[in-house]
Amino acid sequence: MGGIRDKVAIIGMGCTKFGELWDKSQNDLITDACQEALADAGMEAKDIQAAWLGTAMGGLLGMRLARALKTNYIPVTRVENLCATATDAMRQACYAVAAGMYDRVLVCGVEKLKDSQYPLTGGLEAPDSTKVDLVLPPATSYALLANRYFPQYGISYEEGKELLAKIAVKNHHNGSLSPKAHFQKEITLEKALKAPMIAYPLGLFDCCGLSDGAAAAVVCRADLAKDFRDDYVLVKGLQVVSGAYERPLQNDGDFVHFEENVVASNAAYKEAGITDPRKEVDLANVHDCFTITEMVIYEDLGFSPRGQAKEDINAGTFELGGDLPVNTDGGLKCFGHPFGASGLRMMYEIYHQLQDKAGPRQVKDAKIGLTHNLAGTPRESSVCGISILGRRD
Amino acid sequence: MVGITSFGAYVPLWRLKRDSISRGGKGEKSVASFDEDSLTMAVSASINALAEIDRDTVDGLFFASTTFPYKERQGAGIVAAASDLRKDVLSVDVANALKGGTSAVKMAADMVKGGTFRNIAVVASDCRLGHPGSTFEQGLGDGAGAMVIGDTDVAVEIVDSLSVYNEIIDLWRADGDKFVRSWEDRFAQSKGYVSTVKDTALALMKKQGLEPKDFSKVVLYAPDLRRVIEVATKLGFDPQKQVQDPLVMEMGNTGTAYPLMLLIAALEDAEPGDKILWASYGDGCDAMILNVTEQIERLKNHNAIGGLLASKRYLEDYSTYLEWKGLLDRTGGVRPPIEEVSMPALWRDWDEVVRFYGSKCKACGTIQYPPQRACTKCRTLDQFEKIRLSDQKGKLFTFSIDFMTDPLDKELVVSVVDFDCGGRAVLVMADKDTKKIKLGMPLEMSFRKLFYNENEGIHNYFWRCMPSRIS
């Protein structure tokens, strides 16, 4: 199996504000994100040779992007891989460039969730369903992790709640420094702990919000990147892994880790030439759909030893000034999670961090950044998408 | 000899104190959960009755009720499938009469006697509604009773029977009526229940040349406590010693299921040689004379109804009862779009959804639910045998409690259940006490109604797990 390390570069990125964007349509979001990315790359829509549009719930047809931007008779493909949609769209675009088919391509991820009162019902299942599986909010499924993780590692309910609250407080702090975040307010530990219960033991501040948003990237062959800008960012690795329902089917599915995360991150580390992620990854933006998810991700991605995320949380390892800052822009916690956009929104942050343009959130000497998406739920099966991006040498 | 070879009852976990309906009400009534109806309760009773029977020897299933979920779509067929009976059994719904349960027993007995049927499972189940404020609301309980009628290892011989239909309209529900109606009580009771049951029972005793003293017990359908004593006394029985307690205080009148449930209660402490007079009521009367045999000892550990009556929880208040019965909507009018259930999908997945079959890989032995084409462990393709999971027990591996999703299941518990036989399923937990949920707790399977799709008129049934009620 090959790899695309250093073969593809990101030369422009765009991202809308995330939030309840009542005045923006899906078409507006695509336009705004892509035009920012194109302008950042010094290009126009007509310069793009192929495009990928990632959206999970946003309707069929990649042509939505062509219609919005008025591209010039180029292939446009719609990509769907639930919460990992944007990462997978990016993967397909990068592979096409690495294969030598195109020089310059556009990737956009978009989701307009707030136009529906019931954005999570419908659309997820094939029409052949008996509907015996309840449509449940993701919080209900992710709580299955917490109720297993705490007892497994001897963590009391109160201690567990506090560890999760610390993750929420950290991400809200980072979000307060992110002008494009949906939620930009700091919260206190007490506020997180006293929040109403959503799905036991997850409270309101353990859950990310639902938002509208879009993000986009212009990608080109690495050897052409310097023609566009000096501070381009190199793609070091891009991997997507799907589970096959092992967790709900097999008695040894442990509900304290995601094998999908482990396999995808190991593949990405190998592709990027990383042997000690804890030391070599300078910052990461991971899929904190729920605080317990972020806690488990620390271990799955090799940042913390198994069962010891607790020590790192208490030591502040993942805070902005820590050894390995995680979710420097506030994460899903503060941006919300427009499924099709989140992966590219994470890359948008890493891209700026690697260009030293992250302002008050800037991580010193950031050279390698990682993004992580996790689709599906613990109750079913997951899709993990990982990108590793690097500063140009 | 033909008679009852096995029996099982189902009393839902929930009770409503009559005092919480109106002050001064005495005792309590059994209430089906929001995810139960007459059909799901029938399945629970049927499976209890079939526990010690080789299901392949059951040639028929009769389902008696006045509260079938469908007017046109047989209930018995669904009960037979959920009970995992053969596909070639005779399935019959016995409808519209409160004496339907005993009529079904009578039919089954005569068909077994006729020689073409080995065992017939008879299930009666009801959850009738009394209008808020009515005595029916106070009196009616929910429950189910089931009996297997056969000619091998008979525990209760059916010696003789007499049936009458009656020419009175005392109690009714018209098509579309939600609540039970009746004519003025004194007329209805004296010319309906009291005289019909008394005359039928007397005629049967006379036919057999038997006196009240020949019986150890009389088991009578009871519209209320007073009338059952009145009939028993008129028949010459000692109301203190010979009359089966009609469980008015503990359960209430469970309609077609009532005579079966009361007989099951009587059989719990019956002795070989006991003679029982059994009579139902509702549009007539079926009376039977029963002889208890030595085989009753085989069913003694059954704890068929006492354990279920003792295992109970109380509804929080009267308005919760109204909500569960669909008489009060506290959703604030906000409801997500109704989900379409695909009938072709349900037809294809019938074994998985209704019979609750998992698959066991012939290559590596891994049990998996839902059934797979390729084994989750060894990836072998299409080498599976079916395994019935509905009567398997399991333990809770992990769970979550959802406070947002279901307006009726306000603390909805999603459970990852590891079956003791191997395999796992992710199921909603029924009849749970969220304060008592613990990893590793023992769980059983229970057939429940997930939702009713108003647009399509479809009841969507599936299995849930529930905490074991009787250890």
PDB file of C-alpha atoms in Angstrom, chain B residues 171-424:
ATOM      1  CA  LEU B 171     -71.901  -4.552  28.555  1.00  0.00           C
ATOM      2  CA  TRP B 172     -70.543  -3.414  25.210  1.00  0.00           C
ATOM      3  CA  ARG B 173     -68.236  -1.351  23.088  1.00  0.00           C
ATOM      4  CA  ALA B 174     -69.336  -0.321  19.632  1.00  0.00           C
ATOM      5  CA  ASP B 175     -66.886  -0.222  16.756  1.00  0.00           C
ATOM      6  CA  GLY B 176     -64.746   2.836  17.426  1.00  0.00           C
ATOM      7  CA  ASP B 177     -65.611   3.068  21.116  1.00  0.00           C
ATOM      8  CA  LYS B 178     -62.580   3.524  23.318  1.00  0.00           C
ATOM      9  CA  PHE B 179     -64.281   2.849  26.638  1.00  0.00           C
ATOM     10  CA  VAL B 180     -66.419   0.034  28.021  1.00  0.00           C
ATOM     11  CA  ARG B 181     -70.135   0.885  28.248  1.00  0.00           C
ATOM     12  CA  SER B 182     -72.853  -0.770  30.284  1.00  0.00           C
ATOM     13  CA  TRP B 183     -76.517  -0.505  31.086  1.00  0.00           C
ATOM     14  CA  GLU B 184     -77.544   0.571  34.554  1.00  0.00           C
ATOM     15  CA  ASP B 185     -75.658  -1.593  37.035  1.00  0.00           C
ATOM     16  CA  ARG B 186     -78.450  -3.329  38.976  1.00  0.00           C
ATOM     17  CA  PHE B 187     -80.161  -4.584  35.831  1.00  0.00           C
ATOM     18  CA  ALA B 188     -76.903  -5.560  34.154  1.00  0.00           C
ATOM     19  CA  GLN B 189     -75.598  -7.487  37.136  1.00  0.00           C
ATOM     20  CA  SER B 190     -78.758  -9.257  38.243  1.00  0.00           C
ATOM     21  CA  LYS B 191     -80.072 -10.289  34.834  1.00  0.00           C
ATOM     22  CA  GLY B 192     -76.650 -10.599  33.265  1.00  0.00           C
ATOM     23  CA  TYR B 193     -73.808 -11.910  35.371  1.00  0.00           C
ATOM     24  CA  VAL B 194     -75.524 -13.282  38.464  1.00  0.00           C
ATOM     25  CA  SER B 195     -78.323 -15.249  36.869  1.00  0.00           C
ATOM     26  CA  THR B 196     -76.343 -16.473  33.856  1.00  0.00           C
ATOM     27  CA  VAL B 197     -73.366 -17.784  35.795  1.00  0.00           C
ATOM     28  CA  LYS B 198     -75.544 -19.285  38.520  1.00  0.00           C
ATOM     29  CA  ASP B 199     -77.866 -21.078  36.073  1.00  0.00           C
ATOM     30  CA  THR B 200     -75.064 -22.401  33.890  1.00  0.00           C
ATOM     31  CA  ALA B 201     -72.994 -23.667  36.805  1.00  0.00           C
ATOM     32  CA  LEU B 202     -76.011 -25.277  38.440  1.00  0.00           C
ATOM     33  CA  ALA B 203     -76.981 -27.014  35.213  1.00  0.00           C
ATOM     34  CA  LEU B 204     -73.449 -28.377  34.779  1.00  0.00           C
ATOM     35  CA  MET B 205     -73.249 -29.620  38.369  1.00  0.00           C
ATOM     36  CA  LYS B 206     -76.622 -31.269  37.983  1.00  0.00           C
ATOM     37  CA  LYS B 207     -75.557 -32.878  34.695  1.00  0.00           C
ATOM     38  CA  GLN B 208     -72.564 -34.442  36.447  1.00  0.00           C
ATOM     39  CA  GLY B 209     -74.498 -35.224  39.635  1.00  0.00           C
ATOM     40  CA  LEU B 210     -72.171 -33.118  41.753  1.00  0.00           C
ATOM     41  CA  GLU B 211     -72.800 -31.036  44.863  1.00  0.00           C
ATOM     42  CA  PRO B 212     -70.876 -27.942  46.037  1.00  0.00           C
ATOM     43  CA  LYS B 213     -69.207 -30.089  48.722  1.00  0.00           C
ATOM     44  CA  ASP B 214     -67.591 -32.208  45.980  1.00  0.00           C
ATOM     45  CA  PHE B 215     -65.451 -29.248  44.905  1.00  0.00           C
ATOM     46  CA  SER B 216     -62.357 -27.964  46.598  1.00  0.00           C
ATOM     47  CA  LYS B 217     -62.688 -24.653  44.817  1.00  0.00           C
ATOM     48  CA  VAL B 218     -64.969 -22.579  42.629  1.00  0.00           C
ATOM     49  CA  VAL B 219     -63.210 -20.172  40.272  1.00  0.00           C
ATOM     50  CA  LEU B 220     -65.545 -17.505  38.935  1.00  0.00           C
ATOM     51  CA  TYR B 221     -65.192 -14.492  36.732  1.00  0.00           C
ATOM     52  CA  ALA B 222     -65.926 -11.528  39.009  1.00  0.00           C
ATOM     53  CA  PRO B 223     -67.382  -8.200  37.908  1.00  0.00           C
ATOM     54  CA  ASP B 224     -66.716  -7.097  41.474  1.00  0.00           C
ATOM     55  CA  LEU B 225     -66.142  -8.609  44.915  1.00  0.00           C
ATOM     56  CA  ARG B 226     -69.763  -8.510  46.044  1.00  0.00           C
ATOM     57  CA  ARG B 227     -71.307 -10.205  43.013  1.00  0.00           C
ATOM     58  CA  VAL B 228     -68.913 -13.132  42.974  1.00  0.00           C
ATOM     59  CA  ILE B 229     -69.785 -13.887  46.597  1.00  0.00           C
ATOM     60  CA  GLU B 230     -73.458 -13.555  45.735  1.00  0.00           C
ATOM     61  CA  VAL B 231     -73.212 -16.137  42.938  1.00  0.00           C
ATOM     62  CA  ALA B 232     -71.073 -18.531  44.978  1.00  0.00           C
ATOM     63  CA  THR B 233     -73.473 -18.316  47.898  1.00  0.00           C
ATOM     64  CA  LYS B 234     -76.506 -18.893  45.665  1.00  0.00           C
ATOM     65  CA  LEU B 235     -74.772 -21.951  44.246  1.00  0.00           C
ATOM     66  CA  GLY B 236     -74.282 -23.284  47.783  1.00  0.00           C
ATOM     67  CA  PHE B 237     -70.521 -22.770  48.110  1.00  0.00           C
ATOM     68  CA  ASP B 238     -68.847 -21.551  51.267  1.00  0.00           C
ATOM     69  CA  PRO B 239     -67.675 -18.077  50.301  1.00  0.00           C
ATOM     70  CA  GLN B 240     -64.942 -18.152  52.956  1.00  0.00           C
ATOM     71  CA  LYS B 241     -63.351 -21.454  52.039  1.00  0.00           C
ATOM     72  CA  GLN B 242     -64.270 -22.472  48.519  1.00  0.00           C
ATOM     73  CA  VAL B 243     -64.169 -19.323  46.402  1.00  0.00           C
ATOM     74  CA  GLN B 244     -61.006 -18.335  44.574  1.00  0.00           C
ATOM     75  CA  ASP B 245     -59.956 -14.787  45.524  1.00  0.00           C
ATOM     76  CA  PRO B 246     -60.719 -12.729  42.400  1.00  0.00           C
ATOM     77  CA  LEU B 247     -57.615 -10.559  42.979  1.00  0.00           C
ATOM     78  CA  VAL B 248     -59.716  -7.420  42.840  1.00  0.00           C
ATOM     79  CA  MET B 249     -57.459  -5.692  45.354  1.00  0.00           C
ATOM     80  CA  GLU B 250     -54.215  -6.738  43.661  1.00  0.00           C
ATOM     81  CA  MET B 251     -55.017  -6.672  39.958  1.00  0.00           C
ATOM     82  CA  GLY B 252     -58.573  -5.951  38.878  1.00  0.00           C
ATOM     83  CA  ASN B 253     -60.759  -7.403  36.159  1.00  0.00           C
ATOM     84  CA  THR B 254     -58.597  -8.421  33.212  1.00  0.00           C
ATOM     85  CA  GLY B 255     -61.412  -9.221  30.761  1.00  0.00           C
ATOM     86  CA  THR B 256     -60.980 -12.312  28.603  1.00  0.00           C
ATOM     87  CA  ALA B 257     -57.787 -13.135  30.490  1.00  0.00           C
ATOM     88  CA  TYR B 258     -59.508 -12.949  33.872  1.00  0.00           C
ATOM     89  CA  PRO B 259     -60.960 -16.495  34.154  1.00  0.00           C
ATOM     90  CA  LEU B 260     -57.684 -18.008  32.958  1.00  0.00           C
ATOM     91  CA  MET B 261     -55.607 -15.947  35.365  1.00  0.00           C
ATOM     92  CA  LEU B 262     -57.879 -16.782  38.298  1.00  0.00           C
ATOM     93  CA  LEU B 263     -57.711 -20.492  37.481  1.00  0.00           C
ATOM     94  CA  ILE B 264     -53.912 -20.262  37.298  1.00  0.00           C
ATOM     95  CA  ALA B 265     -53.946 -18.583  40.714  1.00  0.00           C
ATOM     96  CA  ALA B 266     -56.134 -21.398  42.057  1.00  0.00           C
ATOM     97  CA  LEU B 267     -53.830 -24.037  40.574  1.00  0.00           C
ATOM     98  CA  GLU B 268     -50.810 -22.608  42.332  1.00  0.00           C
ATOM     99  CA  ASP B 269     -51.898 -24.307  45.534  1.00  0.00           C
ATOM    100  CA  ALA B 270     -54.076 -27.075  44.128  1.00  0.00           C
ATOM    101  CA  GLU B 271     -53.484 -30.681  45.132  1.00  0.00           C
ATOM    102  CA  PRO B 272     -53.879 -33.854  43.080  1.00  0.00           C
ATOM    103  CA  GLY B 273     -57.487 -35.006  43.334  1.00  0.00           C
ATOM    104  CA  ASP B 274     -58.923 -31.519  43.742  1.00  0.00           C
ATOM    105  CA  LYS B 275     -62.103 -30.840  41.822  1.00  0.00           C
ATOM    106  CA  ILE B 276     -62.671 -27.306  40.561  1.00  0.00           C
ATOM    107  CA  LEU B 277     -65.752 -25.596  39.157  1.00  0.00           C
ATOM    108  CA  TRP B 278     -64.662 -22.932  36.678  1.00  0.00           C
ATOM    109  CA  ALA B 279     -66.968 -20.385  35.064  1.00  0.00           C
ATOM    110  CA  SER B 280     -66.472 -17.318  32.910  1.00  0.00           C
ATOM    111  CA  TYR B 281     -68.880 -14.574  31.963  1.00  0.00           C
ATOM    112  CA  GLY B 282     -69.373 -12.185  29.076  1.00  0.00           C
ATOM    113  CA  ASP B 283     -72.145 -12.570  26.483  1.00  0.00           C
ATOM    114  CA  GLY B 284     -72.911 -15.883  28.114  1.00  0.00           C
ATOM    115  CA  CYS B 285     -71.025 -18.313  30.255  1.00  0.00           C
ATOM    116  CA  ASP B 286     -68.656 -21.250  29.805  1.00  0.00           C
ATOM    117  CA  ALA B 287     -68.625 -23.503  32.838  1.00  0.00           C
ATOM    118  CA  MET B 288     -66.230 -26.422  33.257  1.00  0.00           C
ATOM    119  CA  ILE B 289     -65.559 -29.126  35.780  1.00  0.00           C
ATOM    120  CA  LEU B 290     -61.874 -29.778  36.296  1.00  0.00           C
ATOM    121  CA  ASN B 291     -59.932 -32.555  38.011  1.00  0.00           C
ATOM    122  CA  VAL B 292     -56.419 -31.842  39.230  1.00  0.00           C
ATOM    123  CA  THR B 293     -54.001 -34.747  38.584  1.00  0.00           C
ATOM    124  CA  GLU B 294     -50.592 -35.748  39.984  1.00  0.00           C
ATOM    125  CA  GLN B 295     -49.031 -33.896  37.073  1.00  0.00           C
ATOM    126  CA  ILE B 296     -49.783 -30.629  38.904  1.00  0.00           C
ATOM    127  CA  GLU B 297     -46.637 -31.305  40.968  1.00  0.00           C
ATOM    128  CA  ARG B 298     -44.596 -30.807  37.793  1.00  0.00           C
ATOM    129  CA  LEU B 299     -45.943 -27.242  37.543  1.00  0.00           C
ATOM    130  CA  LYS B 300     -45.656 -26.395  41.219  1.00  0.00           C
ATOM    131  CA  ASN B 301     -42.449 -24.366  40.985  1.00  0.00           C
ATOM    132  CA  HIS B 302     -43.984 -22.346  38.248  1.00  0.00           C
ATOM    133  CA  ASN B 303     -44.841 -19.395  40.490  1.00  0.00           C
ATOM    134  CA  ALA B 304     -47.193 -18.616  37.674  1.00  0.00           C
ATOM    135  CA  ILE B 305     -49.022 -15.606  39.036  1.00  0.00           C
ATOM    136  CA  GLY B 306     -48.130 -15.028  42.684  1.00  0.00           C
ATOM    137  CA  GLY B 307     -44.604 -13.979  41.832  1.00  0.00           C
ATOM    138  CA  LEU B 308     -45.807 -11.630  39.123  1.00  0.00           C
ATOM    139  CA  LEU B 309     -48.342 -10.044  41.474  1.00  0.00           C
ATOM    140  CA  ALA B 310     -45.665  -9.568  44.102  1.00  0.00           C
ATOM    141  CA  SER B 311     -43.203  -8.085  41.613  1.00  0.00           C
ATOM    142  CA  LYS B 312     -44.623  -4.612  41.092  1.00  0.00           C
ATOM    143  CA  ARG B 313     -43.998  -0.907  40.899  1.00  0.00           C
ATOM    144  CA  TYR B 314     -46.425   1.943  41.284  1.00  0.00           C
ATOM    145  CA  LEU B 315     -47.234   4.494  38.651  1.00  0.00           C
ATOM    146  CA  GLU B 316     -46.132   7.898  39.793  1.00  0.00           C
ATOM    147  CA  ASP B 317     -49.583   9.435  39.535  1.00  0.00           C
ATOM    148  CA  TYR B 318     -52.922   9.318  37.798  1.00  0.00           C
ATOM    149  CA  SER B 319     -51.848  11.644  35.004  1.00  0.00           C
ATOM    150  CA  THR B 320     -49.012   9.270  34.101  1.00  0.00           C
ATOM    151  CA  TYR B 321     -51.643   6.541  33.808  1.00  0.00           C
ATOM    152  CA  LEU B 322     -53.701   8.745  31.486  1.00  0.00           C
ATOM    153  CA  GLU B 323     -50.607   9.471  29.441  1.00  0.00           C
ATOM    154  CA  TRP B 324     -49.697   5.808  29.109  1.00  0.00           C
ATOM    155  CA  LYS B 325     -53.224   5.005  27.995  1.00  0.00           C
ATOM    156  CA  GLY B 326     -53.138   7.706  25.354  1.00  0.00           C
ATOM    157  CA  LEU B 327     -55.764   9.803  27.142  1.00  0.00           C
ATOM    158  CA  LEU B 328     -53.483  12.717  27.918  1.00  0.00           C
ATOM    159  CA  ASP B 329     -50.867  14.249  25.644  1.00  0.00           C
ATOM    160  CA  ARG B 330     -48.109  16.057  27.525  1.00  0.00           C
ATOM    161  CA  THR B 331     -45.695  16.308  24.612  1.00  0.00           C
ATOM    162  CA  GLY B 332     -46.480  19.979  24.190  1.00  0.00           C
ATOM    163  CA  GLY B 333     -47.671  19.123  20.725  1.00  0.00           C
ATOM    164  CA  VAL B 334     -44.108  18.730  19.476  1.00  0.00           C
ATOM    165  CA  ARG B 335     -43.465  15.403  17.905  1.00  0.00           C
ATOM    166  CA  PRO B 336     -40.846  14.336  15.386  1.00  0.00           C
ATOM    167  CA  PRO B 337     -42.056  13.007  12.038  1.00  0.00           C
ATOM    168  CA  ILE B 338     -43.589   9.539  12.224  1.00  0.00           C
ATOM    169  CA  GLU B 339     -41.303   6.870  10.912  1.00  0.00           C
ATOM    170  CA  GLU B 340     -42.334   4.714   8.009  1.00  0.00           C
ATOM    171  CA  VAL B 341     -42.057   1.005   8.691  1.00  0.00           C
ATOM    172  CA  SER B 342     -41.298  -0.865   5.499  1.00  0.00           C
ATOM    173  CA  MET B 343     -43.592  -3.900   5.201  1.00  0.00           C
ATOM    174  CA  PRO B 344     -41.300  -5.680   2.709  1.00  0.00           C
ATOM    175  CA  ALA B 345     -38.420  -5.153   5.143  1.00  0.00           C
ATOM    176  CA  LEU B 346     -40.475  -6.470   8.050  1.00  0.00           C
ATOM    177  CA  TRP B 347     -41.544  -9.464   5.974  1.00  0.00           C
ATOM    178  CA  ARG B 348     -37.915 -10.256   5.101  1.00  0.00           C
ATOM    179  CA  ASP B 349     -36.712  -9.728   8.663  1.00  0.00           C
ATOM    180  CA  TRP B 350     -39.660 -11.419  10.392  1.00  0.00           C
ATOM    181  CA  ASP B 351     -37.492 -14.114  12.018  1.00  0.00           C
ATOM    182  CA  GLU B 352     -35.056 -11.493  13.251  1.00  0.00           C
ATOM    183  CA  VAL B 353     -37.639  -8.987  14.476  1.00  0.00           C
ATOM    184  CA  VAL B 354     -40.564 -11.130  15.699  1.00  0.00           C
ATOM    185  CA  ARG B 355     -39.059 -14.562  16.414  1.00  0.00           C
ATOM    186  CA  PHE B 356     -35.883 -12.830  17.655  1.00  0.00           C
ATOM    187  CA  TYR B 357     -33.512 -15.219  15.936  1.00  0.00           C
ATOM    188  CA  GLY B 358     -29.813 -14.570  16.012  1.00  0.00           C
ATOM    189  CA  SER B 359     -27.329 -16.520  13.953  1.00  0.00           C
ATOM    190  CA  LYS B 360     -24.615 -18.874  15.159  1.00  0.00           C
ATOM    191  CA  CYS B 361     -21.613 -19.356  12.908  1.00  0.00           C
ATOM    192  CA  LYS B 362     -21.086 -23.034  12.090  1.00  0.00           C
ATOM    193  CA  ALA B 363     -17.382 -22.396  11.557  1.00  0.00           C
ATOM    194  CA  CYS B 364     -16.422 -20.575  14.758  1.00  0.00           C
ATOM    195  CA  GLY B 365     -19.536 -20.770  16.945  1.00  0.00           C
ATOM    196  CA  THR B 366     -19.967 -17.010  17.377  1.00  0.00           C
ATOM    197  CA  ILE B 367     -23.566 -16.036  18.109  1.00  0.00           C
ATOM    198  CA  GLN B 368     -24.522 -12.717  16.548  1.00  0.00           C
ATOM    199  CA  TYR B 369     -27.585 -10.488  16.503  1.00  0.00           C
ATOM    200  CA  PRO B 370     -28.917  -9.318  14.157  1.00  0.00           C
ATOM    201  CA  PRO B 371     -28.178 -12.302  11.897  1.00  0.00           C
ATOM    202  CA  GLN B 372     -25.323 -11.701   9.478  1.00  0.00           C
ATOM    203  CA  ARG B 373     -24.377 -13.054   6.052  1.00  0.00           C
ATOM    204  CA  ALA B 374     -20.636 -12.938   6.817  1.00  0.00           C
ATOM    205  CA  CYS B 375     -19.450 -13.942  10.302  1.00  0.00           C
ATOM    206  CA  THR B 376     -18.232 -10.980  12.351  1.00  0.00           C
ATOM    207  CA  LYS B 377     -15.386 -13.084  13.785  1.00  0.00           C
ATOM    208  CA  CYS B 378     -14.132 -15.495  11.117  1.00  0.00           C
ATOM    209  CA  ARG B 379     -15.791 -13.919   8.041  1.00  0.00           C
ATOM    210  CA  THR B 380     -17.157 -17.277   6.841  1.00  0.00           C
ATOM    211  CA  LEU B 381     -20.028 -16.623   4.473  1.00  0.00           C
ATOM    212  CA  ASP B 382     -23.555 -18.005   4.858  1.00  0.00           C
ATOM    213  CA  GLN B 383     -22.682 -20.819   7.257  1.00  0.00           C
ATOM    214  CA  PHE B 384     -25.106 -20.138  10.074  1.00  0.00           C
ATOM    215  CA  GLU B 385     -27.715 -21.863  12.127  1.00  0.00           C
ATOM    216  CA  LYS B 386     -30.580 -19.940  13.664  1.00  0.00           C
ATOM    217  CA  ILE B 387     -30.699 -19.474  17.404  1.00  0.00           C
ATOM    218  CA  ARG B 388     -33.739 -18.223  19.320  1.00  0.00           C
ATOM    219  CA  LEU B 389     -32.775 -15.444  21.695  1.00  0.00           C
ATOM    220  CA  SER B 390     -36.224 -14.566  23.061  1.00  0.00           C
ATOM    221  CA  ASP B 391     -35.923 -16.969  25.993  1.00  0.00           C
ATOM    222  CA  GLN B 392     -32.243 -16.364  26.650  1.00  0.00           C
ATOM    223  CA  LYS B 393     -31.076 -14.492  29.683  1.00  0.00           C
ATOM    224  CA  GLY B 394     -28.294 -11.960  29.651  1.00  0.00           C
ATOM    225  CA  LYS B 395     -26.313  -9.393  31.595  1.00  0.00           C
ATOM    226  CA  LEU B 396     -25.927  -5.658  31.218  1.00  0.00           C
ATOM    227  CA  PHE B 397     -22.559  -4.736  29.694  1.00  0.00           C
ATOM    228  CA  THR B 398     -23.071  -0.991  29.465  1.00  0.00           C
ATOM    229  CA  PHE B 399     -25.976   1.445  29.266  1.00  0.00           C
ATOM    230  CA  SER B 400     -27.046   5.030  28.883  1.00  0.00           C
ATOM    231  CA  ILE B 401     -30.069   6.941  30.095  1.00  0.00           C
ATOM    232  CA  ASP B 402     -31.734   9.292  27.629  1.00  0.00           C
ATOM    233  CA  PHE B 403     -33.872  12.089  29.105  1.00  0.00           C
ATOM    234  CA  MET B 404     -34.788  13.752  25.826  1.00  0.00           C
ATOM    235  CA  THR B 405     -36.067  11.357  23.212  1.00  0.00           C
ATOM    236  CA  ASP B 406     -39.277   9.645  24.235  1.00  0.00           C
ATOM    237  CA  PRO B 407     -42.130  11.630  25.803  1.00  0.00           C
ATOM    238  CA  LEU B 408     -43.459   8.472  27.486  1.00  0.00           C
ATOM    239  CA  ASP B 409     -40.203   6.680  28.288  1.00  0.00           C
ATOM    240  CA  LYS B 410     -38.879   9.676  30.166  1.00  0.00           C
ATOM    241  CA  GLU B 411     -35.743   7.867  31.295  1.00  0.00           C
ATOM    242  CA  LEU B 412     -35.088   5.735  28.263  1.00  0.00           C
ATOM    243  CA  VAL B 413     -32.343   3.202  28.934  1.00  0.00           C
ATOM    244  CA  VAL B 414     -30.289   1.892  26.045  1.00  0.00           C
ATOM    245  CA  SER B 415     -28.605  -1.342  27.041  1.00  0.00           C
ATOM    246  CA  VAL B 416     -25.817  -3.420  25.608  1.00  0.00           C
ATOM    247  CA  VAL B 417     -26.857  -6.923  26.637  1.00  0.00           C
ATOM    248  CA  ASP B 418     -24.450  -9.854  26.642  1.00  0.00           C
ATOM    249  CA  PHE B 419     -26.420 -13.103  26.401  1.00  0.00           C
ATOM    250  CA  ASP B 420     -25.380 -15.855  28.790  1.00  0.00           C
ATOM    251  CA  CYS B 421     -25.219 -18.194  25.766  1.00  0.00           C
ATOM    252  CA  GLY B 422     -22.901 -15.775  23.956  1.00  0.00           C
ATOM    253  CA  GLY B 423     -23.737 -12.979  21.577  1.00  0.00           C
ATOM    254  CA  ARG B 424     -24.909  -9.483  22.306  1.00  0.00           C
TER     255      ARG B 424
END
